[in-house]
Coordinates of N, CA and C and ligand atoms in Angstrom, one line a residue:
M1346 N 5.9 -7.2 -18.0 CA 6.6 -8.0 -16.5 C 7.6 -7.7 -16.2
T1347 N 8.3 -7.1 -15.1 CA 9.7 -6.6 -14.4 C 10.2 -8.0 -14.7
T1348 N 11.4 -7.9 -15.2 CA 12.3 -8.7 -15.5 C 13.4 -8.9 -13.5
K1349 N 13.2 -9.9 -13.4 CA 13.7 -10.5 -12.0 C 14.9 -11.0 -12.1
R1350 N 15.9 -10.8 -11.1 CA 17.0 -10.8 -11.1 C 17.6 -11.0 -9.6
T1351 N 18.3 -11.8 -9.7 CA 18.9 -12.2 -8.2 C 20.4 -10.6 -8.5
I1352 N 20.5 -10.4 -7.1 CA 21.4 -9.3 -7.1 C 22.3 -9.4 -5.7
R1353 N 23.6 -9.6 -5.7 CA 24.1 -9.7 -4.1 C 24.8 -8.5 -4.3
V1354 N 24.4 -8.0 -2.9 CA 24.9 -6.9 -2.3 C 26.6 -7.3 -2.1
S1355 N 27.4 -5.9 -2.1 CA 28.9 -6.4 -2.4 C 29.0 -6.2 -0.5
S1356 N 30.0 -7.0 -0.4 CA 30.6 -7.2 1.0 C 31.3 -5.9 1.2
S1357 N 31.5 -5.1 0.5 CA 32.6 -3.7 0.7 C 31.0 -2.8 1.3
R1358 N 29.8 -3.5 1.5 CA 29.2 -2.4 2.1 C 29.4 -2.1 3.3
T1359 N 29.7 -3.3 4.3 CA 29.7 -3.1 5.6 C 30.8 -2.3 5.9
K1360 N 31.9 -2.5 4.7 CA 33.1 -1.2 5.5 C 32.8 -0.1 4.5
K1361 N 31.8 0.3 3.6 CA 31.6 2.2 3.7 C 30.4 2.1 4.0
S1362 N 29.9 1.7 4.7 CA 28.3 1.9 5.1 C 27.9 3.0 6.3
S1363 N 29.5 3.6 6.7 CA 29.2 4.8 7.5 C 28.9 5.9 6.5
G1364 N 29.2 5.9 5.3 CA 28.8 7.3 4.4 C 29.8 8.2 4.5
S1365 N 30.1 9.4 3.4 CA 31.4 10.3 3.5 C 30.4 11.6 4.3
A1366 N 31.2 12.6 4.7 CA 30.5 13.5 5.4 C 29.6 14.5 4.0
R1367 N 30.2 14.2 3.0 CA 29.7 15.0 1.8 C 27.9 14.3 1.7
V1368 N 28.1 13.1 1.5 CA 26.8 12.2 1.4 C 25.6 12.7 2.8
D1369 N 26.4 12.6 3.9 CA 25.6 12.8 5.1 C 25.1 14.4 5.3
E1370 N 25.9 15.1 4.3 CA 25.7 16.7 4.5 C 24.2 16.9 3.2
I1371 N 24.6 16.4 2.3 CA 23.5 16.6 1.3 C 21.6 16.1 2.0
L1372 N 21.9 14.5 2.6 CA 21.3 14.4 3.1 C 20.3 14.8 4.2
S1373 N 21.3 15.8 5.1 CA 20.8 16.5 5.7 C 20.0 17.5 5.5
R1374 N 20.4 18.0 4.5 CA 19.8 19.1 3.8 C 18.3 18.9 3.4
L1375 N 18.2 17.7 3.0 CA 17.0 17.3 1.6 C 16.4 16.8 3.3
Q1376 N 16.7 16.6 4.2 CA 15.8 16.2 5.1 C 15.1 17.4 5.9
T1377 N 16.3 18.3 6.2 CA 15.4 19.7 6.5 C 14.7 20.4 5.7
L1378 N 14.7 20.0 4.3 CA 13.7 20.7 3.5 C 12.4 19.9 4.3
N1379 N 12.4 18.4 4.2 CA 11.2 17.9 3.9 C 11.3 16.8 5.4
P1380 N 11.1 17.2 6.5 CA 11.5 16.1 7.3 C 10.6 14.8 7.5
S1381 N 9.5 14.8 7.6 CA 8.6 13.7 7.0 C 7.8 13.5 5.5
P1382 N 8.9 13.2 4.8 CA 8.1 12.8 3.5 C 7.3 11.7 3.0
Q1383 N 6.2 11.9 2.9 CA 5.3 10.7 3.0 C 5.1 10.2 1.2
C1384 N 5.2 8.9 1.3 CA 4.7 8.3 -0.1 C 3.9 9.0 -0.8
E1385 N 4.0 9.4 -2.2 CA 2.9 9.7 -3.0 C 1.8 9.3 -3.6
L1386 N 1.8 7.8 -3.6 CA 0.8 6.9 -3.7 C 0.1 6.6 -2.8
Y1387 N -0.8 7.0 -3.0 CA -2.5 7.1 -2.0 C -2.5 5.7 -1.2
Y1388 N -2.5 5.0 -0.4 CA -3.0 4.0 0.3 C -3.5 3.8 1.8
E1389 N -4.4 2.9 2.2 CA -4.8 2.6 3.2 C -4.3 1.3 3.8
T1390 N -3.7 0.5 3.2 CA -3.7 -1.1 3.6 C -2.2 -1.3 2.7
P1391 N -1.1 -2.4 3.5 CA -0.5 -2.3 2.7 C -0.3 -3.2 1.5
Y1392 N -1.5 -3.9 1.3 CA -1.9 -5.0 0.0 C -2.1 -3.8 -1.1
Q1393 N -3.2 -2.3 -0.7 CA -3.3 -1.4 -1.8 C -1.9 -0.8 -1.7
L1394 N -0.9 -0.8 -1.1 CA -0.1 0.2 -1.4 C 0.7 -1.2 -2.4
L1395 N 1.0 -2.1 -2.6 CA 1.6 -3.1 -3.2 C 1.2 -3.1 -5.0
L1396 N -0.5 -3.0 -4.7 CA -1.4 -3.1 -5.8 C -0.5 -1.5 -6.4
S1397 N -0.8 -0.4 -5.7 CA -0.4 0.9 -6.4 C 0.7 0.6 -7.0
V1398 N 2.1 0.0 -6.3 CA 3.7 0.1 -6.7 C 3.7 -0.6 -8.3
V1399 N 2.8 -1.7 -8.0 CA 3.0 -2.5 -9.4 C 1.8 -1.6 -10.4
L1400 N 1.0 -1.1 -10.0 CA 0.0 -0.4 -11.4 C 0.9 0.9 -11.6
S1401 N 1.4 1.4 -10.8 CA 2.7 2.6 -10.9 C 3.4 2.6 -12.3
A1402 N 4.0 1.2 -12.7 CA 5.0 0.9 -13.5 C 4.9 1.7 -15.0
Q1403 N 5.5 2.2 -15.1 CA 5.7 3.4 -16.2 C 4.0 4.0 -16.7
A1404 N 4.3 4.4 -15.1 CA 2.6 5.1 -15.4 C 3.2 6.1 -14.0
T1405 N 2.2 7.8 -14.0 CA 2.6 8.5 -13.0 C 1.5 7.8 -12.0
D1406 N 2.0 8.6 -10.7 CA 1.6 8.3 -9.4 C 0.1 8.6 -9.6
K1407 N 0.0 10.6 -9.9 CA -1.1 10.5 -10.3 C -2.3 10.3 -10.7
S1408 N -1.9 9.3 -11.9 CA -2.9 8.7 -12.7 C -3.1 7.3 -12.1
V1409 N -2.1 6.9 -11.0 CA -2.9 5.5 -10.3 C -3.8 6.3 -9.1
N1410 N -3.0 7.2 -8.7 CA -4.0 7.9 -7.6 C -5.7 7.9 -7.9
G1411 N -5.5 9.1 -9.2 CA -6.8 9.2 -9.5 C -7.5 8.0 -9.9
T1412 N -7.3 6.6 -10.4 CA -7.7 5.8 -10.3 C -8.4 5.2 -9.2
M1413 N -7.1 4.8 -8.3 CA -7.7 3.7 -7.5 C -7.8 4.4 -5.8
T1414 N -7.9 6.3 -5.5 CA -8.1 6.5 -4.3 C -9.5 6.0 -3.9
E1415 N -10.6 6.4 -4.5 CA -12.0 5.9 -4.2 C -12.3 4.3 -3.9
L1416 N -11.6 3.6 -4.8 CA -11.8 2.0 -4.5 C -11.2 1.6 -3.0
Y1417 N -9.8 2.3 -2.6 CA -9.2 2.0 -1.6 C -10.1 2.5 -0.5
K1418 N -10.6 3.6 -0.4 CA -11.5 4.7 0.4 C -12.6 3.7 1.0
K1419 N -13.0 2.9 -0.2 CA -14.0 2.2 0.1 C -13.5 0.4 0.7
G1420 N -12.3 0.6 0.6 CA -11.6 -0.8 1.3 C -11.1 -1.9 0.3
L1421 N -11.0 -1.5 -0.6 CA -10.6 -2.8 -1.5 C -9.7 -3.7 -1.1
S1422 N -9.8 -5.0 -1.3 CA -9.5 -5.9 -0.1 C -8.9 -6.7 -1.6
V1423 N -8.2 -7.9 -1.1 CA -7.3 -8.9 -1.8 C -8.8 -9.7 -2.7
D1424 N -9.8 -9.8 -1.3 CA -10.9 -11.0 -2.3 C -11.9 -9.9 -3.1
D1425 N -11.9 -8.6 -3.1 CA -12.2 -7.7 -4.1 C -11.8 -7.7 -5.5
V1426 N -10.3 -8.1 -5.8 CA -10.0 -7.8 -6.2 C -10.0 -9.4 -6.8
I1427 N -9.8 -10.5 -6.6 CA -10.2 -11.8 -7.0 C -11.8 -11.4 -7.5
A1428 N -12.4 -11.5 -6.8 CA -14.2 -11.4 -7.0 C -14.0 -10.6 -8.6
M1429 N -13.0 -9.4 -8.9 CA -13.4 -8.8 -9.9 C -13.3 -9.7 -11.0
G1430 N -12.3 -10.3 -11.0 CA -11.5 -11.1 -12.1 C -10.8 -10.1 -12.8
E1431 N -9.9 -11.1 -13.8 CA -9.1 -9.9 -14.4 C -10.1 -8.6 -15.6
K1432 N -10.9 -9.1 -16.1 CA -11.9 -8.7 -16.9 C -12.6 -7.4 -16.0
G1433 N -12.9 -7.5 -14.9 CA -13.5 -6.6 -14.0 C -12.5 -5.7 -13.7
F1434 N -11.9 -6.1 -13.4 CA -10.4 -5.2 -12.4 C -9.7 -4.6 -13.9
L1435 N -9.8 -5.1 -14.6 CA -9.1 -4.7 -16.3 C -10.2 -2.9 -16.4
E1436 N -11.2 -3.3 -16.4 CA -12.3 -2.1 -16.1 C -12.3 -1.1 -15.3
K1437 N -11.8 -1.2 -14.4 CA -11.3 -0.4 -12.9 C -10.2 0.1 -14.0
I1438 N -9.1 -0.4 -14.0 CA -7.6 0.5 -14.2 C -7.6 0.5 -15.6
R1439 N -8.4 0.7 -16.1 CA -8.4 0.6 -18.0 C -7.5 2.5 -18.2
R1440 N -7.6 2.9 -17.4 CA -6.7 4.5 -18.0 C -5.3 4.6 -17.5
I1441 N -5.1 3.7 -16.9 CA -3.4 3.4 -16.5 C -3.0 2.8 -17.5
G1442 N -1.6 3.2 -17.9 CA -0.8 2.5 -19.1 C -0.3 0.9 -18.7
L1443 N -0.5 0.2 -19.7 CA 0.0 -1.0 -20.0 C -0.9 -1.9 -19.0
A1444 N -2.6 -1.2 -18.8 CA -3.4 -1.8 -18.2 C -3.6 -3.5 -18.3
P1445 N -3.6 -3.8 -19.7 CA -4.3 -5.6 -19.4 C -3.1 -5.8 -18.8
T1446 N -1.7 -6.0 -18.8 CA -1.0 -6.8 -18.3 C -0.9 -6.3 -16.9
K1447 N -1.0 -5.3 -16.2 CA -1.4 -5.1 -14.4 C -2.4 -6.0 -14.2
A1448 N -3.5 -5.8 -15.0 CA -4.5 -6.5 -14.3 C -4.7 -8.0 -14.4
K1449 N -3.7 -8.4 -15.3 CA -3.3 -9.9 -15.4 C -2.7 -10.5 -14.1
N1450 N -1.3 -9.2 -13.8 CA -0.7 -9.5 -12.6 C -1.0 -9.7 -11.4
S1451 N -2.3 -8.5 -11.4 CA -2.7 -8.1 -10.2 C -3.3 -9.0 -9.7
I1452 N -4.5 -9.7 -10.6 CA -5.4 -11.2 -10.3 C -4.4 -12.3 -9.6
K1453 N -3.3 -12.5 -10.8 CA -2.9 -13.7 -10.0 C -1.8 -13.5 -8.9
L1454 N -1.2 -12.0 -8.8 CA -0.9 -12.1 -7.7 C -1.6 -11.6 -6.1
S1455 N -3.1 -11.3 -6.5 CA -4.0 -11.4 -5.3 C -4.1 -12.7 -5.0
H1456 N -4.4 -13.5 -6.0 CA -4.6 -15.1 -5.8 C -3.6 -15.7 -4.9
I1457 N -2.0 -15.7 -5.1 CA -1.0 -16.0 -4.6 C -0.8 -15.5 -3.1
I1458 N -1.3 -14.1 -3.0 CA -1.2 -13.5 -1.7 C -2.4 -14.3 -0.7
K1459 N -3.6 -14.6 -1.2 CA -4.6 -15.4 -0.5 C -3.9 -16.6 -0.1
D1460 N -3.7 -17.1 -1.1 CA -3.2 -19.0 -1.0 C -2.5 -19.2 -0.4
K1461 N -1.3 -18.5 -0.8 CA 0.0 -18.8 -0.4 C 0.6 -18.2 0.8
F1462 N 0.3 -16.9 1.1 CA 0.6 -15.9 2.4 C -0.2 -15.4 3.2
N1463 N -1.9 -16.5 3.3 CA -2.3 -16.3 4.2 C -3.3 -14.9 4.1
G1464 N -3.5 -14.1 2.7 CA -4.4 -12.5 2.7 C -3.2 -11.8 3.4
V1465 N -1.6 -12.1 3.6 CA -0.7 -11.3 4.3 C 0.0 -10.6 3.4
I1466 N 0.8 -9.4 3.2 CA 1.9 -9.1 2.2 C 3.0 -9.5 3.0
P1467 N 3.6 -10.4 1.7 CA 5.3 -11.2 2.2 C 6.0 -9.6 3.1
S1468 N 6.8 -10.1 4.1 CA 7.8 -9.1 4.5 C 9.3 -9.6 4.0
T1469 N 9.6 -10.2 3.2 CA 10.8 -10.8 2.8 C 10.8 -10.1 1.1
R1470 N 12.3 -9.7 0.8 CA 12.1 -9.7 -0.3 C 12.0 -10.8 -1.4
E1471 N 12.6 -12.1 -0.9 CA 12.3 -13.3 -1.4 C 10.7 -13.5 -2.1
G1472 N 9.7 -13.3 -0.5 CA 8.8 -13.4 -0.8 C 7.7 -12.5 -1.5
L1473 N 8.5 -11.2 -1.9 CA 7.5 -10.0 -2.6 C 8.1 -10.6 -4.2
E1474 N 9.5 -10.4 -4.6 CA 9.8 -11.0 -5.7 C 9.0 -12.3 -6.0
S1475 N 8.5 -13.0 -5.5 CA 7.7 -14.5 -6.1 C 6.7 -14.1 -6.7
L1476 N 5.8 -12.4 -6.6 CA 4.7 -12.4 -6.8 C 4.9 -11.9 -8.3
P1477 N 3.8 -11.9 -9.4 CA 3.9 -11.4 -10.7 C 3.7 -9.9 -10.7
G1478 N 4.2 -9.3 -11.2 CA 4.9 -8.3 -12.2 C 5.3 -7.2 -10.8
V1479 N 6.1 -8.3 -9.8 CA 6.8 -7.4 -8.9 C 8.5 -7.8 -9.0
G1480 N 9.4 -6.5 -9.0 CA 10.4 -6.8 -9.4 C 11.3 -5.9 -8.3
R1481 N 12.1 -5.5 -8.4 CA 13.3 -5.6 -7.1 C 12.9 -4.6 -6.4
K1482 N 12.4 -3.2 -7.7 CA 12.0 -2.0 -7.2 C 11.1 -1.7 -6.4
T1483 N 10.1 -2.7 -6.8 CA 8.6 -2.7 -6.4 C 8.6 -3.2 -4.9
A1484 N 9.7 -4.5 -4.9 CA 10.3 -4.8 -3.7 C 10.6 -3.9 -2.6
N1485 N 11.4 -3.4 -3.5 CA 12.4 -2.1 -1.9 C 11.5 -1.3 -2.1
V1486 N 10.4 -0.9 -2.9 CA 9.1 -0.1 -2.3 C 8.5 -0.3 -0.9
V1487 N 8.3 -1.5 -1.2 CA 7.2 -1.9 -0.1 C 8.1 -2.1 1.2
L1488 N 9.6 -2.8 1.2 CA 10.3 -2.7 2.2 C 10.4 -1.8 2.8
G1489 N 10.9 -1.3 2.5 CA 10.9 0.7 3.3 C 9.7 1.3 3.6
E1490 N 8.7 1.1 3.0 CA 7.4 2.1 3.1 C 6.8 1.0 4.2
I1491 N 6.1 0.0 4.1 CA 5.5 -0.9 4.7 C 6.7 -1.6 6.3
F1492 N 7.6 -2.2 5.7 CA 8.3 -2.6 6.8 C 9.6 -2.3 7.3
K1493 N 9.8 -0.5 6.9 CA 11.2 0.1 7.3 C 12.3 -0.1 7.2
Q1494 N 12.5 -1.2 6.1 CA 14.0 -2.1 6.2 C 14.6 -0.9 5.4
P1495 N 16.0 -1.1 5.3 CA 16.8 0.3 4.9 C 17.1 -0.3 3.2
T1496 N 16.2 0.0 2.9 CA 16.6 -0.1 1.3 C 16.1 1.3 0.6
I1497 N 17.0 1.1 -0.5 CA 16.4 2.0 -1.4 C 16.4 2.1 -3.1
A1498 N 14.7 2.0 -3.1 CA 14.2 2.1 -4.5 C 15.0 3.1 -5.3
V1499 N 15.5 2.5 -6.8 CA 16.1 3.5 -7.7 C 15.0 3.7 -8.8
D1500 N 14.0 4.6 -8.8 CA 13.5 4.9 -10.2 C 14.0 5.9 -10.5
T1501 N 13.3 6.7 -11.7 CA 14.1 7.3 -12.7 C 14.5 8.6 -12.0
H1502 N 13.9 9.1 -11.1 CA 14.3 10.2 -10.5 C 16.0 10.2 -8.9
V1503 N 15.9 9.1 -8.5 CA 16.6 8.9 -7.5 C 18.0 8.5 -8.6
F1504 N 17.6 7.5 -9.5 CA 18.4 7.3 -10.5 C 19.3 8.8 -11.3
R1505 N 18.6 9.8 -11.7 CA 19.1 11.0 -12.5 C 19.5 11.9 -10.8
V1506 N 19.3 11.7 -10.0 CA 20.0 13.1 -8.9 C 20.8 12.4 -8.5
T1507 N 20.7 11.2 -7.9 CA 22.1 10.8 -7.2 C 23.1 10.9 -8.1
K1508 N 23.1 10.5 -9.8 CA 24.2 10.4 -10.6 C 24.6 11.9 -11.0
R1509 N 23.7 12.9 -11.1 CA 23.9 14.0 -10.8 C 24.8 14.8 -9.7
L1510 N 24.4 14.4 -8.5 CA 25.6 14.7 -7.8 C 26.8 13.9 -7.4
G1511 N 27.1 12.9 -8.4 CA 28.1 12.0 -7.9 C 27.8 11.0 -7.3
L1512 N 26.8 10.6 -6.5 CA 27.0 9.4 -5.9 C 27.1 7.8 -6.5
H1513 N 27.2 8.2 -7.6 CA 27.3 6.6 -8.6 C 27.5 7.3 -10.0
S1514 N 28.2 6.4 -10.5 CA 28.2 6.8 -12.0 C 27.8 5.7 -13.0
C1515 N 26.7 4.9 -12.3 CA 26.6 3.4 -12.8 C 25.6 3.7 -14.0
P1516 N 25.6 2.8 -14.8 CA 24.7 2.5 -16.0 C 23.0 1.8 -15.9
T1517 N 23.0 1.4 -14.6 CA 21.9 0.8 -14.6 C 21.4 1.3 -13.4
P1518 N 19.9 0.9 -12.9 CA 19.5 1.7 -11.7 C 20.0 0.5 -10.5
E1519 N 19.9 -1.3 -11.2 CA 20.3 -2.2 -10.3 C 21.9 -1.7 -9.6
K1520 N 22.6 -1.4 -10.6 CA 23.9 -1.1 -10.4 C 24.4 0.3 -9.2
A1521 N 23.3 1.4 -9.7 CA 23.1 2.6 -8.4 C 22.7 2.0 -7.6
E1522 N 21.9 1.0 -7.5 CA 21.1 0.4 -6.2 C 22.2 0.1 -5.2
L1523 N 22.8 -0.8 -5.4 CA 24.2 -1.4 -4.8 C 25.2 -0.3 -4.3
K1524 N 25.2 0.5 -5.4 CA 26.7 1.7 -4.8 C 26.0 2.7 -4.0
L1525 N 24.8 3.0 -3.8 CA 24.1 3.5 -3.1 C 23.9 3.2 -2.0
L1526 N 23.9 1.9 -1.6 CA 23.9 1.0 -0.2 C 25.1 1.3 0.1
E1527 N 26.1 1.4 -0.5 CA 27.6 1.5 -0.2 C 27.9 3.0 0.4
V1528 N 27.4 3.9 -0.4 CA 27.8 5.2 0.1 C 26.8 6.2 1.1
I1529 N 25.9 5.1 1.1 CA 24.5 6.1 2.1 C 25.0 5.5 3.7
N1530 N 25.1 6.2 4.7 CA 24.9 5.6 6.0 C 23.2 5.2 6.0
P1531 N 23.3 3.7 6.9 CA 22.0 3.5 6.5 C 21.0 4.1 7.6
K1532 N 21.6 5.2 8.3 CA 20.6 5.9 9.3 C 19.6 6.7 7.8
W1533 N 20.1 6.9 7.2 CA 19.0 7.8 6.2 C 18.1 6.7 5.4
L1534 N 18.5 5.3 5.6 CA 17.6 4.6 4.6 C 16.1 4.5 6.0
P1535 N 15.2 4.1 5.0 CA 14.9 4.3 3.9 C 14.2 5.3 3.2
M1536 N 14.5 6.3 4.1 CA 14.3 7.7 3.8 C 14.3 8.7 2.7
A1537 N 16.0 8.1 2.2 CA 16.5 9.0 1.4 C 15.6 8.7 -0.1
H1538 N 15.0 7.5 -0.4 CA 14.4 7.4 -1.3 C 13.5 8.3 -1.6
H1539 N 12.5 8.8 -0.5 CA 11.7 9.8 -0.8 C 12.4 11.6 -1.0
W1540 N 13.5 11.4 -0.3 CA 14.2 12.8 -0.3 C 14.8 12.8 -1.9
F1541 N 15.2 11.6 -2.4 CA 15.8 12.0 -4.1 C 14.8 12.4 -4.9
I1542 N 13.6 11.2 -4.4 CA 12.4 11.6 -5.7 C 11.7 12.6 -5.3
L1543 N 11.6 13.5 -4.6 CA 10.9 15.0 -4.5 C 11.8 15.7 -5.0
H1544 N 13.2 15.8 -4.6 CA 14.2 16.6 -5.2 C 14.1 16.4 -6.8
G1545 N 14.5 15.0 -7.4 CA 14.0 15.0 -8.7 C 12.7 15.5 -9.2
R1546 N 11.7 15.4 -8.3 CA 10.1 15.5 -9.1 C 10.2 17.1 -8.9
Y1547 N 10.5 18.0 -8.0 CA 10.5 19.3 -8.3 C 11.5 20.4 -8.3
T1548 N 12.5 19.8 -8.0 CA 13.9 21.0 -8.4 C 14.9 20.3 -9.2
C1549 N 15.3 18.9 -9.2 CA 16.7 18.6 -10.1 C 15.7 17.6 -11.0
I1550 N 14.7 18.8 -11.7 CA 14.0 18.1 -13.2 C 14.6 17.6 -14.1
A1551 N 14.4 16.7 -14.8 CA 15.1 16.1 -16.2 C 15.7 16.9 -16.9
R1552 N 14.7 17.5 -17.4 CA 15.1 18.7 -18.7 C 15.9 20.2 -18.4
S1553 N 15.2 20.7 -16.7 CA 15.7 21.7 -16.8 C 16.2 21.9 -15.3
P1554 N 16.7 21.8 -14.8 CA 17.1 21.2 -13.2 C 16.8 22.9 -12.5
K1555 N 16.3 23.1 -11.5 CA 16.4 24.4 -11.3 C 17.5 24.7 -10.1
C1556 N 18.5 24.8 -10.7 CA 20.0 24.8 -9.8 C 20.4 26.0 -9.3
E1557 N 19.7 27.1 -9.6 CA 19.9 28.5 -9.3 C 19.1 28.6 -7.5
A1558 N 17.8 27.6 -7.7 CA 17.2 27.4 -6.1 C 17.1 26.0 -5.4
C1559 N 18.6 25.7 -6.1 CA 18.6 24.0 -5.2 C 19.9 24.3 -4.2
V1560 N 19.1 23.6 -3.7 CA 19.9 23.9 -1.8 C 21.2 22.7 -1.5
L1561 N 21.1 22.0 -2.8 CA 22.3 21.0 -2.8 C 23.4 21.9 -3.8
N1562 N 23.1 22.8 -3.9 CA 24.2 23.7 -5.4 C 25.7 23.8 -5.4
D1563 N 26.3 24.3 -3.8 CA 27.1 24.1 -3.8 C 28.0 22.8 -3.8
L1564 N 27.2 21.7 -3.6 CA 27.8 20.5 -3.5 C 27.6 19.8 -4.9
C1565 N 27.0 20.2 -5.9 CA 26.8 19.6 -7.0 C 28.0 19.9 -8.1
N1566 N 28.5 18.9 -8.8 CA 29.7 19.3 -9.7 C 29.1 18.8 -11.2
S1567 N 27.5 18.8 -11.2 CA 27.1 18.2 -12.5 C 27.3 19.1 -13.7
K1568 N 27.6 18.1 -14.7 CA 27.6 19.2 -15.9 C 26.4 19.2 -16.2
D1569 N 25.4 19.1 -15.9 CA 23.7 20.1 -16.4 C 23.4 20.8 -15.5
K1570 N 24.2 20.9 -14.1 CA 24.3 22.2 -13.4 C 24.9 23.2 -14.3
T1571 N 25.9 23.1 -14.5 CA 26.8 24.2 -15.3 C 26.5 24.5 -16.5
N1572 N 25.9 23.4 -17.6 CA 25.0 24.1 -18.6 C 23.7 24.9 -18.2
R1573 N 23.0 24.4 -17.4 CA 22.0 25.4 -16.8 C 22.0 26.6 -16.4
L1574 N 23.0 26.5 -15.4 CA 23.6 28.0 -15.0 C 24.3 28.9 -16.2
K1575 N 25.3 28.3 -17.1 CA 25.8 29.2 -18.2 C 24.3 30.0 -18.9
K1576 N 23.4 28.6 -19.0 CA 22.4 29.0 -20.0 C 21.5 30.3 -19.3
G1577 N 21.4 30.7 -18.1 CA 20.7 31.5 -17.8 C 21.2 32.5 -17.2
G1578 N 23.1 32.5 -17.7 CA 23.7 33.8 -17.3 C 24.3 34.1 -16.0
L1579 N 24.3 32.6 -15.8 CA 24.7 32.9 -14.3 C 25.9 32.3 -13.9
L1580 N 26.4 31.7 -15.0 CA 27.8 31.5 -15.0 C 28.7 32.6 -15.5
Ligands
SF4_2087 S1 22.6 22.0 -8.5 FE1 21.4 21.5 -10.4 S2 21.8 19.8 -11.1 FE2 22.7 19.4 -9.0 S3 21.3 18.6 -7.5 FE3 20.8 20.8 -7.3 S4 19.1 20.6 -9.3 FE4 20.1 19.1 -9.5

């Protein structure tokens, strides 16, 4: 289960929230590449998105979509998951990593949504983070994707790409999130999350970033870029 923490947003956020011209340029270029990025997790209802984000912890979106898409198209609801019970739901999600823990959390979470929130996904961070298996990152994804709040969920791609671009030098995603909220103009939120993820998945890849083809090449001072270009004989 994701560790829950309370994180205070620094008061400096207000002072710096206009963001720098360089950060605006980075996001403007990513926006031009992909004006309307979509969440890569398939869902038809807010509950289904929440469930998929919980199931995607330490698993790929592809594996979650592969397991859940057909169930979602048939209208999988809170009541359906409760009716399956832990054992029945585990059978459905067995191919996803950490399935036993996720099945347990999904059943508990579904009961709480039905009993405490009248079957409706909570729209507040506090409400979301009170659910089993829902940590800050999951809450941020739901708040941004469903409720269009100015959040940024920092997953492994967002963390790596923004670090390479010098938007933060933080040791943890939690600290990076707070720094990013300071330096990114709120007008780019919550879409910045999608742009950095896509950039990290398809261009600024962990082991071998495609710096030669990167639209942010001239804005990036990462040592990974330097190493990559040297290796390719381009420096
Ligand atoms: S230049 Fe390379 S390291 Fe920098 S953002 Fe682009 S792909 Fe990533």
